PDB file of C-alpha atoms in Angstrom:
ATOM      1  CA  SER A  11      -5.553 -26.921 -16.083  1.00 78.00           C
ATOM      2  CA  GLN A  12      -5.161 -25.387 -12.622  1.00 82.00           C
ATOM      3  CA  LYS A  13      -6.805 -22.044 -12.145  1.00 90.00           C
ATOM      4  CA  ILE A  14      -6.681 -19.588  -9.230  1.00 94.00           C
ATOM      5  CA  GLU A  15      -9.067 -16.638  -9.275  1.00 95.00           C
ATOM      6  CA  GLN A  16      -9.161 -13.675  -6.934  1.00 95.00           C
ATOM      7  CA  ASN A  17     -11.638 -10.772  -6.842  1.00 84.00           C
ATOM      8  CA  SER A  18     -11.242  -9.255 -10.276  1.00 74.00           C
ATOM      9  CA  GLU A  19     -12.296  -5.820  -9.097  1.00 83.00           C
ATOM     10  CA  ALA A  20     -10.236  -3.639  -6.804  1.00 93.00           C
ATOM     11  CA  LEU A  21     -11.749  -3.131  -3.371  1.00 94.00           C
ATOM     12  CA  ASN A  22     -12.324   0.378  -2.002  1.00 96.00           C
ATOM     13  CA  ILE A  23     -13.520   0.549   1.577  1.00 95.00           C
ATOM     14  CA  GLN A  24     -13.939   3.042   4.371  1.00 97.00           C
ATOM     15  CA  GLU A  25     -11.568   2.981   7.313  1.00 97.00           C
ATOM     16  CA  GLY A  26     -12.897   0.853  10.140  1.00 97.00           C
ATOM     17  CA  LYS A  27     -14.878  -1.480   7.876  1.00 97.00           C
ATOM     18  CA  THR A  28     -14.081  -5.104   7.126  1.00 97.00           C
ATOM     19  CA  ALA A  29     -12.506  -6.013   3.786  1.00 96.00           C
ATOM     20  CA  THR A  30     -13.314  -9.494   2.484  1.00 96.00           C
ATOM     21  CA  LEU A  31     -11.232 -10.973  -0.327  1.00 97.00           C
ATOM     22  CA  THR A  32     -11.995 -14.176  -2.212  1.00 97.00           C
ATOM     23  CA  CYS A  33      -9.681 -16.814  -3.639  1.00 97.00           C
ATOM     24  CA  ASN A  34     -11.291 -19.569  -5.727  1.00 96.00           C
ATOM     25  CA  TYR A  35      -9.452 -22.441  -7.371  1.00 95.00           C
ATOM     26  CA  THR A  36     -10.214 -25.263  -9.786  1.00 92.00           C
ATOM     27  CA  ASN A  37      -8.440 -28.464 -10.810  1.00 88.00           C
ATOM     28  CA  TYR A  38      -6.323 -28.290  -7.690  1.00 86.00           C
ATOM     29  CA  SER A  39      -6.132 -30.063  -4.340  1.00 86.00           C
ATOM     30  CA  PRO A  40      -3.809 -27.900  -2.266  1.00 88.00           C
ATOM     31  CA  ALA A  41      -2.388 -29.134   1.005  1.00 87.00           C
ATOM     32  CA  TYR A  42      -2.192 -25.552   2.202  1.00 90.00           C
ATOM     33  CA  LEU A  43      -2.958 -22.016   1.169  1.00 93.00           C
ATOM     34  CA  GLN A  44      -1.039 -18.847   1.947  1.00 94.00           C
ATOM     35  CA  TRP A  45      -1.883 -15.151   1.805  1.00 97.00           C
ATOM     36  CA  TYR A  46       0.727 -12.517   0.977  1.00 97.00           C
ATOM     37  CA  ARG A  47       0.691  -8.734   0.942  1.00 98.00           C
ATOM     38  CA  GLN A  48       2.471  -6.820  -1.818  1.00 97.00           C
ATOM     39  CA  ASP A  49       3.109  -3.074  -1.785  1.00 97.00           C
ATOM     40  CA  PRO A  50       4.047  -1.179  -4.974  1.00 94.00           C
ATOM     41  CA  GLY A  51       7.686  -1.714  -5.898  1.00 93.00           C
ATOM     42  CA  ARG A  52       8.192  -4.419  -3.277  1.00 95.00           C
ATOM     43  CA  GLY A  53       8.184  -8.191  -3.088  1.00 96.00           C
ATOM     44  CA  PRO A  54       5.312 -10.118  -1.490  1.00 97.00           C
ATOM     45  CA  VAL A  55       5.332 -10.475   2.296  1.00 97.00           C
ATOM     46  CA  PHE A  56       3.902 -13.581   3.962  1.00 95.00           C
ATOM     47  CA  LEU A  57       0.842 -13.027   6.157  1.00 97.00           C
ATOM     48  CA  LEU A  58      -0.917 -16.304   6.986  1.00 95.00           C
ATOM     49  CA  LEU A  59      -0.875 -20.005   6.139  1.00 93.00           C
ATOM     50  CA  ILE A  60      -3.855 -22.332   6.506  1.00 94.00           C
ATOM     51  CA  ARG A  61      -3.751 -26.095   5.976  1.00 92.00           C
ATOM     52  CA  GLU A  62      -6.381 -28.238   4.266  1.00 90.00           C
ATOM     53  CA  ASN A  63      -7.548 -29.698   7.585  1.00 91.00           C
ATOM     54  CA  GLU A  64      -8.011 -26.254   9.171  1.00 93.00           C
ATOM     55  CA  LYS A  65     -11.199 -24.239   8.767  1.00 90.00           C
ATOM     56  CA  GLU A  66     -10.048 -20.890  10.100  1.00 96.00           C
ATOM     57  CA  LYS A  67      -6.881 -19.048  11.122  1.00 96.00           C
ATOM     58  CA  ARG A  68      -6.499 -15.662  12.789  1.00 96.00           C
ATOM     59  CA  LYS A  69      -3.652 -13.240  13.272  1.00 95.00           C
ATOM     60  CA  GLU A  70      -4.392  -9.901  14.897  1.00 96.00           C
ATOM     61  CA  ARG A  71      -6.951  -8.187  12.593  1.00 97.00           C
ATOM     62  CA  LEU A  72      -6.624 -10.818   9.868  1.00 98.00           C
ATOM     63  CA  LYS A  73      -8.784 -13.912   9.462  1.00 98.00           C
ATOM     64  CA  VAL A  74      -8.562 -16.633   6.817  1.00 98.00           C
ATOM     65  CA  THR A  75     -11.032 -19.420   6.100  1.00 97.00           C
ATOM     66  CA  PHE A  76     -10.451 -22.434   3.874  1.00 95.00           C
ATOM     67  CA  ASP A  77     -13.301 -24.514   2.433  1.00 93.00           C
ATOM     68  CA  THR A  78     -11.928 -27.443   0.422  1.00 91.00           C
ATOM     69  CA  THR A  79     -15.458 -28.476  -0.617  1.00 92.00           C
ATOM     70  CA  LEU A  80     -16.213 -25.083  -2.154  1.00 94.00           C
ATOM     71  CA  LYS A  81     -12.574 -24.775  -3.248  1.00 94.00           C
ATOM     72  CA  GLN A  82     -12.460 -21.320  -1.763  1.00 95.00           C
ATOM     73  CA  SER A  83     -10.577 -19.232   0.760  1.00 96.00           C
ATOM     74  CA  LEU A  84     -11.818 -15.967   2.260  1.00 97.00           C
ATOM     75  CA  PHE A  85      -9.428 -13.377   3.678  1.00 97.00           C
ATOM     76  CA  HIS A  86     -10.814 -10.763   6.054  1.00 98.00           C
ATOM     77  CA  ILE A  87      -9.199  -7.563   7.297  1.00 97.00           C
ATOM     78  CA  THR A  88     -11.238  -6.247  10.218  1.00 97.00           C
ATOM     79  CA  ALA A  89     -11.172  -2.645  11.478  1.00 97.00           C
ATOM     80  CA  SER A  90      -9.307  -1.710   8.305  1.00 97.00           C
ATOM     81  CA  GLN A  91      -6.793   1.153   8.277  1.00 97.00           C
ATOM     82  CA  PRO A  92      -5.282   3.207   5.421  1.00 97.00           C
ATOM     83  CA  ALA A  93      -2.007   1.346   6.088  1.00 98.00           C
ATOM     84  CA  ASP A  94      -3.747  -1.853   4.980  1.00 98.00           C
ATOM     85  CA  SER A  95      -3.919  -0.485   1.420  1.00 98.00           C
ATOM     86  CA  ALA A  96      -1.974  -2.947  -0.755  1.00 97.00           C
ATOM     87  CA  THR A  97      -2.407  -5.875  -3.136  1.00 97.00           C
ATOM     88  CA  TYR A  98      -3.179  -9.194  -1.479  1.00 98.00           C
ATOM     89  CA  LEU A  99      -2.162 -12.440  -3.157  1.00 97.00           C
ATOM     90  CA  CYS A 100      -3.337 -15.948  -2.414  1.00 96.00           C
ATOM     91  CA  ALA A 101      -0.990 -18.840  -3.141  1.00 95.00           C
ATOM     92  CA  LEU A 102      -1.712 -22.566  -3.174  1.00 93.00           C
ATOM     93  CA  SER A 103       0.596 -25.524  -2.738  1.00 88.00           C
ATOM     94  CA  ASN A 104       0.398 -29.263  -2.384  1.00 76.00           C
ATOM     95  CA  ASP A 105       4.134 -29.836  -2.403  1.00 75.00           C
ATOM     96  CA  TYR A 106       7.038 -27.459  -2.537  1.00 74.00           C
ATOM     97  CA  LYS A 107       5.673 -25.333  -5.363  1.00 84.00           C
ATOM     98  CA  LEU A 108       3.545 -22.193  -4.813  1.00 90.00           C
ATOM     99  CA  SER A 109       1.017 -21.090  -7.433  1.00 93.00           C
ATOM    100  CA  PHE A 110      -0.158 -17.493  -7.049  1.00 95.00           C
ATOM    101  CA  GLY A 111      -3.378 -15.764  -7.957  1.00 96.00           C
ATOM    102  CA  ALA A 112      -3.297 -12.367  -9.667  1.00 96.00           C
ATOM    103  CA  GLY A 113      -4.105 -10.520  -6.444  1.00 97.00           C
ATOM    104  CA  THR A 114      -6.754  -8.084  -5.274  1.00 97.00           C
ATOM    105  CA  THR A 115      -5.889  -4.425  -4.699  1.00 97.00           C
ATOM    106  CA  VAL A 116      -7.403  -2.954  -1.556  1.00 97.00           C
ATOM    107  CA  THR A 117      -7.637   0.786  -0.908  1.00 97.00           C
ATOM    108  CA  VAL A 118      -8.784   1.941   2.519  1.00 97.00           C
ATOM    109  CA  ARG A 119     -10.124   5.523   2.632  1.00 96.00           C
ATOM    110  CA  ALA A 120      -9.589   7.578   5.754  1.00 94.00           C
TER     111      ALA A 120
ATOM    112  CA  GLU B   8      18.230 -10.439  10.132  1.00 67.00           C
ATOM    113  CA  ALA B   9      19.066  -9.130   6.655  1.00 83.00           C
ATOM    114  CA  GLY B  10      16.485  -9.814   3.978  1.00 94.00           C
ATOM    115  CA  VAL B  11      16.854 -11.108   0.448  1.00 97.00           C
ATOM    116  CA  ALA B  12      18.993  -8.734  -1.623  1.00 97.00           C
ATOM    117  CA  GLN B  13      18.602  -8.226  -5.351  1.00 98.00           C
ATOM    118  CA  SER B  14      20.386  -6.073  -7.912  1.00 97.00           C
ATOM    119  CA  PRO B  15      19.953  -4.129  -9.993  1.00 97.00           C
ATOM    120  CA  ARG B  16      16.559  -2.715  -8.973  1.00 97.00           C
ATOM    121  CA  TYR B  17      15.798  -1.446 -12.471  1.00 97.00           C
ATOM    122  CA  LYS B  18      17.098  -2.328 -15.919  1.00 98.00           C
ATOM    123  CA  ILE B  19      16.175  -1.055 -19.367  1.00 98.00           C
ATOM    124  CA  ILE B  20      17.532  -2.883 -22.423  1.00 98.00           C
ATOM    125  CA  GLU B  21      16.833  -3.217 -26.126  1.00 97.00           C
ATOM    126  CA  LYS B  22      15.335  -6.437 -27.437  1.00 96.00           C
ATOM    127  CA  ARG B  23      17.896  -9.072 -28.375  1.00 97.00           C
ATOM    128  CA  GLN B  24      20.314  -7.763 -25.746  1.00 98.00           C
ATOM    129  CA  SER B  25      21.307  -9.845 -22.750  1.00 98.00           C
ATOM    130  CA  VAL B  26      20.786  -9.062 -19.069  1.00 98.00           C
ATOM    131  CA  ALA B  27      21.679 -10.653 -15.738  1.00 98.00           C
ATOM    132  CA  PHE B  28      20.116 -10.347 -12.308  1.00 98.00           C
ATOM    133  CA  TRP B  29      21.733 -11.172  -8.994  1.00 97.00           C
ATOM    134  CA  CYS B  30      20.223 -12.485  -5.768  1.00 97.00           C
ATOM    135  CA  ASN B  31      21.677 -12.966  -2.301  1.00 97.00           C
ATOM    136  CA  PRO B  32      19.297 -15.009  -0.124  1.00 96.00           C
ATOM    137  CA  ILE B  33      18.861 -14.897   3.635  1.00 96.00           C
ATOM    138  CA  SER B  34      21.832 -16.521   5.332  1.00 94.00           C
ATOM    139  CA  GLY B  35      21.278 -20.220   5.953  1.00 92.00           C
ATOM    140  CA  HIS B  36      18.326 -20.586   3.596  1.00 94.00           C
ATOM    141  CA  ALA B  37      18.787 -23.726   1.516  1.00 93.00           C
ATOM    142  CA  THR B  38      16.021 -23.058  -0.986  1.00 94.00           C
ATOM    143  CA  LEU B  39      16.098 -20.248  -3.531  1.00 96.00           C
ATOM    144  CA  TYR B  40      13.426 -19.298  -6.058  1.00 96.00           C
ATOM    145  CA  TRP B  41      13.232 -17.026  -9.087  1.00 98.00           C
ATOM    146  CA  TYR B  42       9.794 -15.720 -10.076  1.00 98.00           C
ATOM    147  CA  GLN B  43       8.583 -13.614 -12.978  1.00 98.00           C
ATOM    148  CA  GLN B  44       5.760 -11.179 -12.232  1.00 98.00           C
ATOM    149  CA  ILE B  45       4.136  -9.519 -15.237  1.00 97.00           C
ATOM    150  CA  LEU B  46       2.111  -6.375 -14.504  1.00 94.00           C
ATOM    151  CA  GLY B  47      -1.333  -7.271 -13.166  1.00 92.00           C
ATOM    152  CA  GLN B  48      -0.454 -10.924 -12.582  1.00 94.00           C
ATOM    153  CA  GLY B  49       0.786 -12.980  -9.675  1.00 95.00           C
ATOM    154  CA  PRO B  50       4.367 -14.250  -9.482  1.00 97.00           C
ATOM    155  CA  LYS B  51       5.138 -17.259 -11.669  1.00 96.00           C
ATOM    156  CA  LEU B  52       7.868 -19.663 -10.584  1.00 95.00           C
ATOM    157  CA  LEU B  53      10.718 -19.883 -13.084  1.00 97.00           C
ATOM    158  CA  ILE B  54      13.217 -22.030 -11.190  1.00 97.00           C
ATOM    159  CA  GLN B  55      13.775 -23.446  -7.717  1.00 95.00           C
ATOM    160  CA  PHE B  56      17.127 -24.460  -6.227  1.00 95.00           C
ATOM    161  CA  GLN B  57      17.725 -26.658  -3.223  1.00 93.00           C
ATOM    162  CA  ASN B  58      21.271 -25.746  -2.160  1.00 89.00           C
ATOM    163  CA  ASN B  59      22.989 -25.635  -5.562  1.00 85.00           C
ATOM    164  CA  GLY B  60      20.831 -28.252  -7.282  1.00 92.00           C
ATOM    165  CA  VAL B  61      17.779 -27.510  -9.452  1.00 94.00           C
ATOM    166  CA  VAL B  62      14.485 -28.854  -8.037  1.00 92.00           C
ATOM    167  CA  ASP B  63      12.102 -27.426 -10.634  1.00 92.00           C
ATOM    168  CA  ASP B  64      12.723 -25.474 -13.829  1.00 95.00           C
ATOM    169  CA  SER B  65       9.663 -26.635 -15.730  1.00 93.00           C
ATOM    170  CA  GLN B  66       8.475 -23.073 -16.460  1.00 94.00           C
ATOM    171  CA  LEU B  67      11.877 -21.636 -17.361  1.00 96.00           C
ATOM    172  CA  PRO B  68      12.159 -20.775 -21.101  1.00 95.00           C
ATOM    173  CA  LYS B  69      15.428 -22.605 -21.452  1.00 95.00           C
ATOM    174  CA  ASP B  70      16.140 -21.375 -24.969  1.00 96.00           C
ATOM    175  CA  ARG B  71      16.787 -17.883 -23.574  1.00 97.00           C
ATOM    176  CA  PHE B  72      16.804 -18.049 -19.771  1.00 98.00           C
ATOM    177  CA  SER B  73      19.486 -19.613 -17.598  1.00 97.00           C
ATOM    178  CA  ALA B  74      20.153 -19.584 -13.876  1.00 97.00           C
ATOM    179  CA  GLU B  75      22.812 -20.824 -11.554  1.00 96.00           C
ATOM    180  CA  ARG B  76      23.434 -20.920  -7.852  1.00 95.00           C
ATOM    181  CA  LEU B  77      27.076 -21.061  -7.017  1.00 83.00           C
ATOM    182  CA  LYS B  78      28.170 -22.796  -3.810  1.00 85.00           C
ATOM    183  CA  GLY B  79      24.533 -22.957  -2.711  1.00 83.00           C
ATOM    184  CA  VAL B  80      24.381 -19.249  -1.812  1.00 92.00           C
ATOM    185  CA  ASP B  81      24.094 -16.409  -4.366  1.00 95.00           C
ATOM    186  CA  SER B  82      22.265 -16.884  -7.617  1.00 97.00           C
ATOM    187  CA  THR B  83      22.154 -15.226 -11.021  1.00 97.00           C
ATOM    188  CA  LEU B  84      19.373 -15.303 -13.611  1.00 98.00           C
ATOM    189  CA  LYS B  85      20.278 -14.465 -17.200  1.00 98.00           C
ATOM    190  CA  ILE B  86      18.195 -13.691 -20.260  1.00 98.00           C
ATOM    191  CA  GLN B  87      19.808 -13.902 -23.676  1.00 97.00           C
ATOM    192  CA  PRO B  88      18.460 -12.653 -26.017  1.00 97.00           C
ATOM    193  CA  ALA B  89      15.671 -10.633 -24.410  1.00 97.00           C
ATOM    194  CA  LYS B  90      12.247 -10.269 -26.006  1.00 97.00           C
ATOM    195  CA  LEU B  91       9.620  -7.567 -25.482  1.00 97.00           C
ATOM    196  CA  GLU B  92       7.435 -10.024 -23.546  1.00 97.00           C
ATOM    197  CA  ASP B  93      10.209 -10.474 -20.955  1.00 98.00           C
ATOM    198  CA  SER B  94       9.336  -7.048 -19.532  1.00 98.00           C
ATOM    199  CA  ALA B  95       8.374  -7.869 -15.945  1.00 98.00           C
ATOM    200  CA  VAL B  96       9.557  -7.790 -12.357  1.00 98.00           C
ATOM    201  CA  TYR B  97      11.934 -10.621 -11.498  1.00 98.00           C
ATOM    202  CA  LEU B  98      11.602 -11.654  -7.879  1.00 98.00           C
ATOM    203  CA  CYS B  99      14.016 -13.756  -5.892  1.00 98.00           C
ATOM    204  CA  ALA B 100      12.832 -15.552  -2.758  1.00 97.00           C
ATOM    205  CA  SER B 101      14.426 -17.877  -0.250  1.00 96.00           C
ATOM    206  CA  SER B 102      13.261 -20.229   2.470  1.00 93.00           C
ATOM    207  CA  PRO B 103      14.936 -22.468   5.049  1.00 91.00           C
ATOM    208  CA  GLY B 104      13.495 -25.559   3.368  1.00 85.00           C
ATOM    209  CA  ALA B 105      11.367 -26.399   0.357  1.00 78.00           C
ATOM    210  CA  THR B 106       8.034 -26.319   2.199  1.00 78.00           C
ATOM    211  CA  ASP B 107       8.720 -23.332   4.460  1.00 82.00           C
ATOM    212  CA  THR B 108       7.455 -19.770   4.184  1.00 89.00           C
ATOM    213  CA  GLN B 109       9.180 -17.871   1.402  1.00 93.00           C
ATOM    214  CA  TYR B 110      10.866 -14.504   1.920  1.00 96.00           C
ATOM    215  CA  PHE B 111      10.955 -12.266  -1.125  1.00 97.00           C
ATOM    216  CA  GLY B 112      13.439  -9.659  -2.243  1.00 97.00           C
ATOM    217  CA  PRO B 113      12.369  -6.275  -3.671  1.00 97.00           C
ATOM    218  CA  GLY B 114      12.642  -7.480  -7.260  1.00 97.00           C
ATOM    219  CA  THR B 115      14.294  -6.197 -10.432  1.00 98.00           C
ATOM    220  CA  ARG B 116      12.040  -4.327 -12.840  1.00 98.00           C
ATOM    221  CA  LEU B 117      13.089  -5.152 -16.407  1.00 98.00           C
ATOM    222  CA  THR B 118      11.901  -3.098 -19.369  1.00 98.00           C
ATOM    223  CA  VAL B 119      12.680  -4.427 -22.830  1.00 98.00           C
ATOM    224  CA  LEU B 120      12.324  -1.827 -25.613  1.00 97.00           C
TER     225      LEU B 120
END
């Protein structure tokens, strides 16, 4: 069956450092992969989308890579700030349907 | 642009009671989704509407859950009767089309005692 795994441990980092989150998947061939941010008590908010034929995507301090051979996506937050503290979810799709991972909680210390 | 609206924000009920959630999507969005998010897990799709027709309800427990989208706009999700394991956040999302970015509402936190 399809499986999506994100960093099982929460990530605690110092302000200014780079946070790197991992999303691995099995038994899946997604056409694209999305990353969402979720704050406590709120719904997920879309951040970035990367397609299967793209290796890397950037948006401001965010960078996503997508390796369909390794079946893995990496999500980087550079020059992290306390405001980046949240749970980050990866979601995969090969049609209309999104399948989400459990998320990784990031805490950025000032 | 107004976001996706959901109500109520919180609901506490006893098991075997019934409950209903309401969602108003972003104006003009044809596709509407209901997700269930259990604590510590990612959202799981329950049902997807395209206008007022159901596209996918394969993960909806149809013996107790039902959903409708009247006139292709607002939607309600109902649980009857509720079980303890239904305790979760119920998220509504909408998108212009089925393969577009989804916009989520704040969710309804349901506690079943």
